[in-house]
JSON list of C-alpha atoms in Angstrom, two decimals:
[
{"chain": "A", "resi": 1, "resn": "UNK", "atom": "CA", "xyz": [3.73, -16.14, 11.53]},
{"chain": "A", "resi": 2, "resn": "UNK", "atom": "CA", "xyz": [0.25, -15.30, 13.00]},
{"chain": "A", "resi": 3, "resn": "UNK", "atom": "CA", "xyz": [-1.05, -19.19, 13.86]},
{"chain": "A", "resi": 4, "resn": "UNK", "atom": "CA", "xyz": [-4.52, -17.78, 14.42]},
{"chain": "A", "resi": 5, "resn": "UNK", "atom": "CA", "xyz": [-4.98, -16.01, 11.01]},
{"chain": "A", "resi": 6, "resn": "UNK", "atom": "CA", "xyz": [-3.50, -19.03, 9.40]},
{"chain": "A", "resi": 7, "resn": "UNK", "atom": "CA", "xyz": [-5.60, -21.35, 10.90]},
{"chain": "A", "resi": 8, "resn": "UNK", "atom": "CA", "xyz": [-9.15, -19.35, 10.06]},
{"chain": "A", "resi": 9, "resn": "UNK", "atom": "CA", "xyz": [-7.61, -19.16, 6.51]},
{"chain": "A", "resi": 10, "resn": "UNK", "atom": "CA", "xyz": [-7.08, -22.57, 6.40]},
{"chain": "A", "resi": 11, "resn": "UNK", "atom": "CA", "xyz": [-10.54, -23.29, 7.63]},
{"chain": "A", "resi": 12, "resn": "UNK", "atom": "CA", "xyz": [-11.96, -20.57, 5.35]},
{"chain": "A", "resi": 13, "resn": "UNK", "atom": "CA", "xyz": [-10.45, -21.81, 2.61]},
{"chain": "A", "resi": 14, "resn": "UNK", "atom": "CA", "xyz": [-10.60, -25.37, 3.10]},
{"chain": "A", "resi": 15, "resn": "UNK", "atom": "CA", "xyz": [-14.46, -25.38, 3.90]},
{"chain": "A", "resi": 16, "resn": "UNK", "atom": "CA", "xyz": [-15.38, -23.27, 1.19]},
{"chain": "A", "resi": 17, "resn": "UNK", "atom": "CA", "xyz": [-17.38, -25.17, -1.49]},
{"chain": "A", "resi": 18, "resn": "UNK", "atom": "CA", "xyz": [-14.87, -25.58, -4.45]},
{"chain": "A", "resi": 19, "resn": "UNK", "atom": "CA", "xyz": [-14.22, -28.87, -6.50]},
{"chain": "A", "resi": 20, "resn": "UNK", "atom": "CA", "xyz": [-12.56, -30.45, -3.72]},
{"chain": "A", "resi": 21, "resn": "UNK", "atom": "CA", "xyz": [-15.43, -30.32, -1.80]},
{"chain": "A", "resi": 22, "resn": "UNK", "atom": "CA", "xyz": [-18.03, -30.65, -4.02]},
{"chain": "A", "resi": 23, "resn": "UNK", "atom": "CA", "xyz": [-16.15, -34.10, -5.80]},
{"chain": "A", "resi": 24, "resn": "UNK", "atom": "CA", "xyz": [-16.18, -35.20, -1.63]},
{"chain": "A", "resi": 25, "resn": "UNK", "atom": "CA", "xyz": [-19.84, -34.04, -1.32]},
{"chain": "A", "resi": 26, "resn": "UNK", "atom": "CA", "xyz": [-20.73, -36.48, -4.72]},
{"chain": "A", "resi": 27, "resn": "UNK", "atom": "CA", "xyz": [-18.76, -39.37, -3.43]},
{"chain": "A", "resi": 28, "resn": "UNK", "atom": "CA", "xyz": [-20.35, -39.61, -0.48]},
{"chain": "A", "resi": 29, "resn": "UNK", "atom": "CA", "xyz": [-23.76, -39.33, -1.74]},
{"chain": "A", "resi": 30, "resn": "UNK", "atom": "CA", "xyz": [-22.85, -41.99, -4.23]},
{"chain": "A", "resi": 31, "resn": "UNK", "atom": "CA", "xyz": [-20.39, -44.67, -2.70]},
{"chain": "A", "resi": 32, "resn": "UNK", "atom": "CA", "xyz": [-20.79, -43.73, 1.49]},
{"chain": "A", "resi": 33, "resn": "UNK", "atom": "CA", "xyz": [-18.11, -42.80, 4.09]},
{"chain": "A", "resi": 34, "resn": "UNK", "atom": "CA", "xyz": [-15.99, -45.33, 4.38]},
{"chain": "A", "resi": 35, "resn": "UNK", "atom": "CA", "xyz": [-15.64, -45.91, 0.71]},
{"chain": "A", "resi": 36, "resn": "UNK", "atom": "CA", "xyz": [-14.66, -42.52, 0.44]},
{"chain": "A", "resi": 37, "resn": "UNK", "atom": "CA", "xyz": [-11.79, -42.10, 2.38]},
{"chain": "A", "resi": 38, "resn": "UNK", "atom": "CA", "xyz": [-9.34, -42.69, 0.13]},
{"chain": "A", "resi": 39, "resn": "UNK", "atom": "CA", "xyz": [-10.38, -39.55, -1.39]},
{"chain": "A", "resi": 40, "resn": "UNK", "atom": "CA", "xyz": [-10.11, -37.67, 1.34]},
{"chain": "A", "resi": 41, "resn": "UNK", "atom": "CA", "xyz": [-6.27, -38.92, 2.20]},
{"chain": "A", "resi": 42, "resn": "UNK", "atom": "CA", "xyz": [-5.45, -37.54, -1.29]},
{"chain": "A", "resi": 43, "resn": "UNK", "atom": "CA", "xyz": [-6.45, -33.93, -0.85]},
{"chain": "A", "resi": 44, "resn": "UNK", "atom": "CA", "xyz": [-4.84, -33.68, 2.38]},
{"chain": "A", "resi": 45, "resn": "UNK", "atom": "CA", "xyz": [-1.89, -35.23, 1.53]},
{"chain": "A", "resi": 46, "resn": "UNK", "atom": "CA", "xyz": [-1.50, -34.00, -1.55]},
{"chain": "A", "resi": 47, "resn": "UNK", "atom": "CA", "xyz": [-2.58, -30.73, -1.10]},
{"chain": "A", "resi": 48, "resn": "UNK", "atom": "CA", "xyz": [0.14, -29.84, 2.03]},
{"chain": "A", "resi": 49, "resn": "UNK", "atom": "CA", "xyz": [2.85, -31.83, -0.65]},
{"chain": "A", "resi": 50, "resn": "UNK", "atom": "CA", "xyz": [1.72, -29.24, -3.49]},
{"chain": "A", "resi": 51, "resn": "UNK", "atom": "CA", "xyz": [2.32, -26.45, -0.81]},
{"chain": "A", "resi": 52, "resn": "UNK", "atom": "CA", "xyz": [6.21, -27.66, 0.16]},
{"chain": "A", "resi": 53, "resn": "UNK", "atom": "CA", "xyz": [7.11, -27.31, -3.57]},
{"chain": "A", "resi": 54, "resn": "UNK", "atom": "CA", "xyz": [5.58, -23.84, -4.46]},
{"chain": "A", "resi": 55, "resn": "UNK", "atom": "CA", "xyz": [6.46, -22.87, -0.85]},
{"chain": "A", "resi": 56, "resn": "UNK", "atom": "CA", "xyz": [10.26, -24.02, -1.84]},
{"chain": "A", "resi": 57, "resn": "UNK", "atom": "CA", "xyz": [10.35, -22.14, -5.19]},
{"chain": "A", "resi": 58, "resn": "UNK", "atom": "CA", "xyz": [8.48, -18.64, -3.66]},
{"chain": "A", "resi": 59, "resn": "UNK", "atom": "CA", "xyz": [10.86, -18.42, -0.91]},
{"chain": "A", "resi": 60, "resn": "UNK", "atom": "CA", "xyz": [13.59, -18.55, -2.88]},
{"chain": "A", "resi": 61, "resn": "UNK", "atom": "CA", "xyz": [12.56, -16.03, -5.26]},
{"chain": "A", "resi": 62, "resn": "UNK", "atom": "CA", "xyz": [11.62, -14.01, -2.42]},
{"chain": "A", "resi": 63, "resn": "UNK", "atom": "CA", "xyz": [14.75, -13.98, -0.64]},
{"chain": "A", "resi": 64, "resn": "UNK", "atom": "CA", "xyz": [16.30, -12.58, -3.62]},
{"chain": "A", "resi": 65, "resn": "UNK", "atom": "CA", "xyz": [13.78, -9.78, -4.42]},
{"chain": "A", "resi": 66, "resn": "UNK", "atom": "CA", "xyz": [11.77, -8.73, -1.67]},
{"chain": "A", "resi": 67, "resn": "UNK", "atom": "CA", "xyz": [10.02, -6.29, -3.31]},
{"chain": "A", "resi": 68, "resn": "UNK", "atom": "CA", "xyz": [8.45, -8.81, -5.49]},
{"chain": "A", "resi": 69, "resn": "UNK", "atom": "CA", "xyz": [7.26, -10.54, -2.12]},
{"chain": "A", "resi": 70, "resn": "UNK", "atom": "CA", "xyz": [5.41, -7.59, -1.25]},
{"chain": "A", "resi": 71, "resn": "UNK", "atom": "CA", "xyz": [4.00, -6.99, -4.40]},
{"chain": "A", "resi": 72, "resn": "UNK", "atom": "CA", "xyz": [2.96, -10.16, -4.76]},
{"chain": "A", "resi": 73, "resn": "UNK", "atom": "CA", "xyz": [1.55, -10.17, -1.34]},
{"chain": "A", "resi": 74, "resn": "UNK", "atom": "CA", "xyz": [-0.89, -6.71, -2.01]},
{"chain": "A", "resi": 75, "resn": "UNK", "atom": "CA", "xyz": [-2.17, -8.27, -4.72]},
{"chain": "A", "resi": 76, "resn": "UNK", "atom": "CA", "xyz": [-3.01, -11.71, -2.91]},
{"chain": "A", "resi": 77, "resn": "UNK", "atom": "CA", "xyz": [-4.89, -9.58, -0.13]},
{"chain": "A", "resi": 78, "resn": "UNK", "atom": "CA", "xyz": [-7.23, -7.57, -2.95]},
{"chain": "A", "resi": 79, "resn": "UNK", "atom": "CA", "xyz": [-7.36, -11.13, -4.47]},
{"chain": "A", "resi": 80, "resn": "UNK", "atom": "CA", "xyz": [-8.42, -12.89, -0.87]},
{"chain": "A", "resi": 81, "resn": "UNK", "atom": "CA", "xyz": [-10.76, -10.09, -1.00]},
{"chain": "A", "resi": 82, "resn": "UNK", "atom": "CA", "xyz": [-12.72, -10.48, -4.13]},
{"chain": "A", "resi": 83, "resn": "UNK", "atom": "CA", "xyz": [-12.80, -13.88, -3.46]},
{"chain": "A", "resi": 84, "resn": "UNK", "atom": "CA", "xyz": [-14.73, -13.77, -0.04]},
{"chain": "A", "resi": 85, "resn": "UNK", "atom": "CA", "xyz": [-17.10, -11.54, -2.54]},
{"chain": "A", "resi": 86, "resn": "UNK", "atom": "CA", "xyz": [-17.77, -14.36, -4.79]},
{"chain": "A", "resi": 87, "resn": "UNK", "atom": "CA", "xyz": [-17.87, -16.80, -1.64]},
{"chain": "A", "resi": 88, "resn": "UNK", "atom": "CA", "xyz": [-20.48, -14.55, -0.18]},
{"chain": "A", "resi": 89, "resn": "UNK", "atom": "CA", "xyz": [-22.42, -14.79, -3.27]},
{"chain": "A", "resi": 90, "resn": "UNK", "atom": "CA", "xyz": [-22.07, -18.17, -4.73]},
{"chain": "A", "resi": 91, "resn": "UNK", "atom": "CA", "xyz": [-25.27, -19.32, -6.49]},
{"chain": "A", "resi": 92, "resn": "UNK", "atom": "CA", "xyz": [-26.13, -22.79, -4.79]},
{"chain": "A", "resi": 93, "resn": "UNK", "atom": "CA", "xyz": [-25.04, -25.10, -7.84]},
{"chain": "A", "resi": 94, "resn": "UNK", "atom": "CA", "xyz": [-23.66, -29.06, -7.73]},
{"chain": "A", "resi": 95, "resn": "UNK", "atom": "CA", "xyz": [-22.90, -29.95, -10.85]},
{"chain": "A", "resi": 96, "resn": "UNK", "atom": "CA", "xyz": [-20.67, -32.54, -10.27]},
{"chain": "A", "resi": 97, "resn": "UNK", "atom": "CA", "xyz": [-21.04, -36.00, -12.00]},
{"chain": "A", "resi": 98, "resn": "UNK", "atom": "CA", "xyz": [-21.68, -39.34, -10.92]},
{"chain": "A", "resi": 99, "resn": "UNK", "atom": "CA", "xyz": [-19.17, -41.73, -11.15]},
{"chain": "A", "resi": 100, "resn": "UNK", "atom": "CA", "xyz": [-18.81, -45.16, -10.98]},
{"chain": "A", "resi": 101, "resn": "UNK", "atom": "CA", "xyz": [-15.87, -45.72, -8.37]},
{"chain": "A", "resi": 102, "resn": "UNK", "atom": "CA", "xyz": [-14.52, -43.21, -5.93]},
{"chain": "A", "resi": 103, "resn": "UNK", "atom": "CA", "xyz": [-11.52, -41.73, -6.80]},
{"chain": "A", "resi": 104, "resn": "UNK", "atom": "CA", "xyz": [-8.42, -43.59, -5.28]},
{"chain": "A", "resi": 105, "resn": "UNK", "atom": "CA", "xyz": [-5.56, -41.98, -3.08]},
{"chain": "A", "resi": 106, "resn": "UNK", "atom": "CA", "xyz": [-3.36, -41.17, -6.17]},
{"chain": "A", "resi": 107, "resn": "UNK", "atom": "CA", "xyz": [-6.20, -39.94, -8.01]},
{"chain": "A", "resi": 108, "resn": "UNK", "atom": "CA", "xyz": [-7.49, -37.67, -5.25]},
{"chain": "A", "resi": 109, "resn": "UNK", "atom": "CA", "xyz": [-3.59, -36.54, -4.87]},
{"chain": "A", "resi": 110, "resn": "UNK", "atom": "CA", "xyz": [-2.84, -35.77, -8.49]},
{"chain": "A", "resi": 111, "resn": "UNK", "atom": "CA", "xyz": [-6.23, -33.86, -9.04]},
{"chain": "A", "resi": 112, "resn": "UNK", "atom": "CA", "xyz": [-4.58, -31.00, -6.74]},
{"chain": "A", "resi": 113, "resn": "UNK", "atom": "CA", "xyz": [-1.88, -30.12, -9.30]},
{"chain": "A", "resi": 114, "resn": "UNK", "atom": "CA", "xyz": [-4.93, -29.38, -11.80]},
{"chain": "A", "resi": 115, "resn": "UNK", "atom": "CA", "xyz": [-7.03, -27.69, -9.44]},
{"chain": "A", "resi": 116, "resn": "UNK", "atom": "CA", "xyz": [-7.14, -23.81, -9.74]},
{"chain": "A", "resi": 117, "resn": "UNK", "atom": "CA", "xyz": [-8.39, -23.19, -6.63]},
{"chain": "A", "resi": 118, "resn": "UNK", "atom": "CA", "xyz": [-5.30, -25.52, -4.87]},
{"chain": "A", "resi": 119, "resn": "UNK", "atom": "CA", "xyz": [-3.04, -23.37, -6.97]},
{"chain": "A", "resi": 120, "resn": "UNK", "atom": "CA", "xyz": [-4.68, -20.14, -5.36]},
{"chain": "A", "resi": 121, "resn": "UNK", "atom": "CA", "xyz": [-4.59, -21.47, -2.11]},
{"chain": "A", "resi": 122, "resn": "UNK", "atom": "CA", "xyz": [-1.30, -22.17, -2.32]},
{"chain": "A", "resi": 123, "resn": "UNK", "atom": "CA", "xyz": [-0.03, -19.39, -3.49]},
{"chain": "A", "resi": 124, "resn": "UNK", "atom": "CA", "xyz": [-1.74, -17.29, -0.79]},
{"chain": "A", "resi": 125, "resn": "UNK", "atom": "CA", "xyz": [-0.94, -18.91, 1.75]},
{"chain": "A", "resi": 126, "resn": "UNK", "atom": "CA", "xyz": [3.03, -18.09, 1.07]},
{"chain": "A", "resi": 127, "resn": "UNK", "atom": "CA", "xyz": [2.58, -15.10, -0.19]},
{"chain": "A", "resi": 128, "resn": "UNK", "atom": "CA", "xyz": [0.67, -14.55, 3.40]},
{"chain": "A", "resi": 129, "resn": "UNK", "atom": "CA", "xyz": [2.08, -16.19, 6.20]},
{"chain": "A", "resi": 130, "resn": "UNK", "atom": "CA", "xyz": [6.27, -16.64, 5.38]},
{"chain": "A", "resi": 131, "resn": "UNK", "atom": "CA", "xyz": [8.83, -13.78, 5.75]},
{"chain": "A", "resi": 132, "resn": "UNK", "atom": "CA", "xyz": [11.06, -12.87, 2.82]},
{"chain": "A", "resi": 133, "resn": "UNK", "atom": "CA", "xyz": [13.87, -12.51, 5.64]},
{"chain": "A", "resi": 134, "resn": "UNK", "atom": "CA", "xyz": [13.37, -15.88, 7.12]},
{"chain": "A", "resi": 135, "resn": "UNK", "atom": "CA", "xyz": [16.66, -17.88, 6.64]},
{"chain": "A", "resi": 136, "resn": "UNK", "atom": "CA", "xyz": [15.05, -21.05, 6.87]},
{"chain": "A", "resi": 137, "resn": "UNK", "atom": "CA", "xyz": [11.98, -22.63, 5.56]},
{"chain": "A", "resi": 138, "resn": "UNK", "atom": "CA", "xyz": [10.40, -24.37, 8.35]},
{"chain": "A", "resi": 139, "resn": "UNK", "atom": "CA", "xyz": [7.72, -21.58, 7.78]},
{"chain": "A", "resi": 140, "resn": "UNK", "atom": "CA", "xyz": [6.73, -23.46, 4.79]},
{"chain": "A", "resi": 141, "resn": "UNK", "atom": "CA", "xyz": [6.57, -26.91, 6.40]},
{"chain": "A", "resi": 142, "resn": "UNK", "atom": "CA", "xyz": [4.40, -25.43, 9.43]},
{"chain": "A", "resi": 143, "resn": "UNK", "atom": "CA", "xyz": [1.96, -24.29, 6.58]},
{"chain": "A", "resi": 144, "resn": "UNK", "atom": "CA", "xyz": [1.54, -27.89, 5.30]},
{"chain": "A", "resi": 145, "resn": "UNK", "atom": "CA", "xyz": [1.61, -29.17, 8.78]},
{"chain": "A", "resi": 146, "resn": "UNK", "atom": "CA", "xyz": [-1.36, -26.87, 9.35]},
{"chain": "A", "resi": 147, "resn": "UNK", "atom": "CA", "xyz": [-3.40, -27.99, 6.16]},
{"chain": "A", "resi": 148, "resn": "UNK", "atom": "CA", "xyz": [-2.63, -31.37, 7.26]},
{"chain": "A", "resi": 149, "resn": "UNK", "atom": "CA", "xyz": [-4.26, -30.87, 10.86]},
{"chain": "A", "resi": 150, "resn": "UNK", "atom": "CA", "xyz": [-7.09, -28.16, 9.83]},
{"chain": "A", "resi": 151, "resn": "UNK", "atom": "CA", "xyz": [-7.54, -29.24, 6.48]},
{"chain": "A", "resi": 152, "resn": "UNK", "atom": "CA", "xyz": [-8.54, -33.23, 6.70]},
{"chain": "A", "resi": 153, "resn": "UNK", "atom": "CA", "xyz": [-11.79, -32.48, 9.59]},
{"chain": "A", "resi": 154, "resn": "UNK", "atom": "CA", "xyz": [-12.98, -29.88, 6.14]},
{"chain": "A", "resi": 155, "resn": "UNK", "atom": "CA", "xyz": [-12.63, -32.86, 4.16]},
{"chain": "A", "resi": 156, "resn": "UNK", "atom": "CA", "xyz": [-14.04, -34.90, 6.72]},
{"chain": "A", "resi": 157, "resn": "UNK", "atom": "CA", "xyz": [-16.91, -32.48, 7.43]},
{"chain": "A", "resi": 158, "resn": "UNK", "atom": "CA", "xyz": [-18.05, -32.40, 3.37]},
{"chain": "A", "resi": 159, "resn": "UNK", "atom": "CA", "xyz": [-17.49, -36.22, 3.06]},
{"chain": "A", "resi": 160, "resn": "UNK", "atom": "CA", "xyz": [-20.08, -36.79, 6.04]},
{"chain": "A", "resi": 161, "resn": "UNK", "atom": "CA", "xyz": [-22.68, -33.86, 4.70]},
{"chain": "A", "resi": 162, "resn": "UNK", "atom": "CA", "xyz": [-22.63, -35.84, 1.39]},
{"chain": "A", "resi": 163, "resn": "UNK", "atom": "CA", "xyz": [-23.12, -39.30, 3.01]},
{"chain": "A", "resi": 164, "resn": "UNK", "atom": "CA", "xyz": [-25.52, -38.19, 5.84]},
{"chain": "A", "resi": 165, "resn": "UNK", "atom": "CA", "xyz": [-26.83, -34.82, 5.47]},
{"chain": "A", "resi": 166, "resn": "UNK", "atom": "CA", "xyz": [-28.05, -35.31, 1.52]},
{"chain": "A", "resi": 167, "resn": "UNK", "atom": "CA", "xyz": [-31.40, -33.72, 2.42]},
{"chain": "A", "resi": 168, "resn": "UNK", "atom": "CA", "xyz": [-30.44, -30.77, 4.42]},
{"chain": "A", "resi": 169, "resn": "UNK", "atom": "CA", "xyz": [-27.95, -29.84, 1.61]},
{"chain": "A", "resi": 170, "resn": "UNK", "atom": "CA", "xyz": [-30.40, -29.40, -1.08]},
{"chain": "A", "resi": 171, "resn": "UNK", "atom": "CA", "xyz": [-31.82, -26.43, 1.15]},
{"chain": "A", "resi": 172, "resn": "UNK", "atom": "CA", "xyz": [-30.46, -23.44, -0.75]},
{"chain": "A", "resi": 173, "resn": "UNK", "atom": "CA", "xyz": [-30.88, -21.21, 2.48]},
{"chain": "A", "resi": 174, "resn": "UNK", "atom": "CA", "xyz": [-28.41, -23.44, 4.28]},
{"chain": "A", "resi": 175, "resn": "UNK", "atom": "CA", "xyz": [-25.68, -23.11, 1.67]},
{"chain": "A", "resi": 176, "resn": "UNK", "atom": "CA", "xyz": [-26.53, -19.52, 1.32]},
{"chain": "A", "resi": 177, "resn": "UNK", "atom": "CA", "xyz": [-26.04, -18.70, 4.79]},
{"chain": "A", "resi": 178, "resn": "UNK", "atom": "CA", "xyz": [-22.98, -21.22, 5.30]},
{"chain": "A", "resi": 179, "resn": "UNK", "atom": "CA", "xyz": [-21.39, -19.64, 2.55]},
{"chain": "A", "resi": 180, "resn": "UNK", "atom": "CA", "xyz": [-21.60, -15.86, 3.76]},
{"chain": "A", "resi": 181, "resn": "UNK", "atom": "CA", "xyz": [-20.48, -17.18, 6.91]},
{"chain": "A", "resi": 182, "resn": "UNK", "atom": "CA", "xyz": [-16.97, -18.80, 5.37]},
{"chain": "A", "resi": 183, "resn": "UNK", "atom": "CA", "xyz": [-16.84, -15.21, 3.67]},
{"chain": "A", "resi": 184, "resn": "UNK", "atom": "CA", "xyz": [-16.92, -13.82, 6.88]},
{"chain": "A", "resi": 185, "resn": "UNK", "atom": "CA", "xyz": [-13.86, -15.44, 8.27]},
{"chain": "A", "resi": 186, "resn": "UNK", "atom": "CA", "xyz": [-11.63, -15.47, 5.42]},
{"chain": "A", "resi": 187, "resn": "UNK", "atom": "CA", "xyz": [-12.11, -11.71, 5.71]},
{"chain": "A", "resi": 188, "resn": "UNK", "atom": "CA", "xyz": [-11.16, -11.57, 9.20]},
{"chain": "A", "resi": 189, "resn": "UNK", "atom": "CA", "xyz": [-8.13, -14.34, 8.46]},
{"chain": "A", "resi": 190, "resn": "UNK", "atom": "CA", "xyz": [-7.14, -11.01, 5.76]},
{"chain": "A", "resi": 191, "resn": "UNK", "atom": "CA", "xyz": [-7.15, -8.84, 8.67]},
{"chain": "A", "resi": 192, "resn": "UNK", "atom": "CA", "xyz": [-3.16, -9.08, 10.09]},
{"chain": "A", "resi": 193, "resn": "UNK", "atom": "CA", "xyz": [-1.97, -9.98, 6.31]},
{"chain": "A", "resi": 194, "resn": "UNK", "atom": "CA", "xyz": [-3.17, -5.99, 5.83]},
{"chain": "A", "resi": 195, "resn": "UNK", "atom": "CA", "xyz": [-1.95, -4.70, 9.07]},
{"chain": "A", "resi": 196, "resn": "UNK", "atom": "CA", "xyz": [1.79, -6.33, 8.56]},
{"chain": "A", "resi": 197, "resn": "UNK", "atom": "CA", "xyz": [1.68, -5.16, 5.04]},
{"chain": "A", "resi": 198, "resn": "UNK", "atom": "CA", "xyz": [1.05, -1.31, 6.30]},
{"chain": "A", "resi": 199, "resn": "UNK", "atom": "CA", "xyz": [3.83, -1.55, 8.66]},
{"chain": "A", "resi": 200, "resn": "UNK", "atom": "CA", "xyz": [6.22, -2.92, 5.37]}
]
């Protein structure tokens, strides 16, 4: 597993506005940091719990077709691809509602298994960083492991933006250039996924 790709994936994809972020971003606008927290626990513990069970599922199917795996794992990098296109060019949109109470820890959790861009993280990172000729699948617990560490200072990052940086937000050169600059690395993160694919 390359821990360095991983990691800039994580924090490419983790970072990235998305509704994750952008829910974090309202809540701390509206009910502060500390009231907020709850929500972030959810998405980082129920995001790396989403990954175990597709991780579990993918493996398996992998083991048993690896040409599927690779498949599978082309498309994902053209896919990874396009999608540091649209990061690069996201319009600079919040659209998100107010809401009376945060969301709680179960809420925040559950909202993953609904989330389409969970699901495509998810999936990409199996598809990307676990061999189909790996007997074991500790590969798939260091992948939550890794969302758990890299994942909750994202979180953390959004939540305090939204609570303290309200103002500097609304600039829509900041979010332009932050956003071409996530682009940037999820790229690079795409980098040995391509190279290790050649080699196949």
């Amino acid at each position: 597993m390359e821990l360095l790709a991983l990691v800039l994936f994580i924090l490419s994809s983790s970072g990235t506005p998305g509704p994750n972020n952008v829910m974090l971003l309202t809540s701390g606008v509206n009910h502060g940091f500390r009231k907020s927290l709850a929500h972030v626990l959810g998405i980082n513990i129920g995001f790396p719990v989403m990954v175990i069970a597709v991780g579990f599922g993918l493996v398996t199917l992998f083991r048993q077709f690896p040409n599927i795996y690779l498949m599978i794992k082309i498309i994902g990098i053209l896919y990874l691809l396009f999608l540091a296109y649209k990061i690069a060019m996201l319009p600079v949109e919040f659209t998100a509602k107010e809401k009376k109470r945060p969301f709680t820890f179960m809420q925040a959790a559950t909202f993953q298994w609904v989330n389409p861009k969970a699901w495509v993280m998810a999936v990409s990172a199996i598809i990307a960083f676990t061999s189909s000729a790996s007997s074991e699948n500790t590969e798939v617990f260091y992948i939550a492991a890794a969302y758990l560490v890299f994942g909750l200072p994202c979180s953390l990052f959004w939540l305090s933006m939204g609570s303290g940086l309200q103002t500097v937000l609304k600039k829509p050169t900041f979010i332009t250039w932050f956003n071409r600059f996530m682009a940037l690395i999820l790229v690079l993160s795409i980098v040995p996924m391509i190279e290790s694919t050649i080699v196949i």
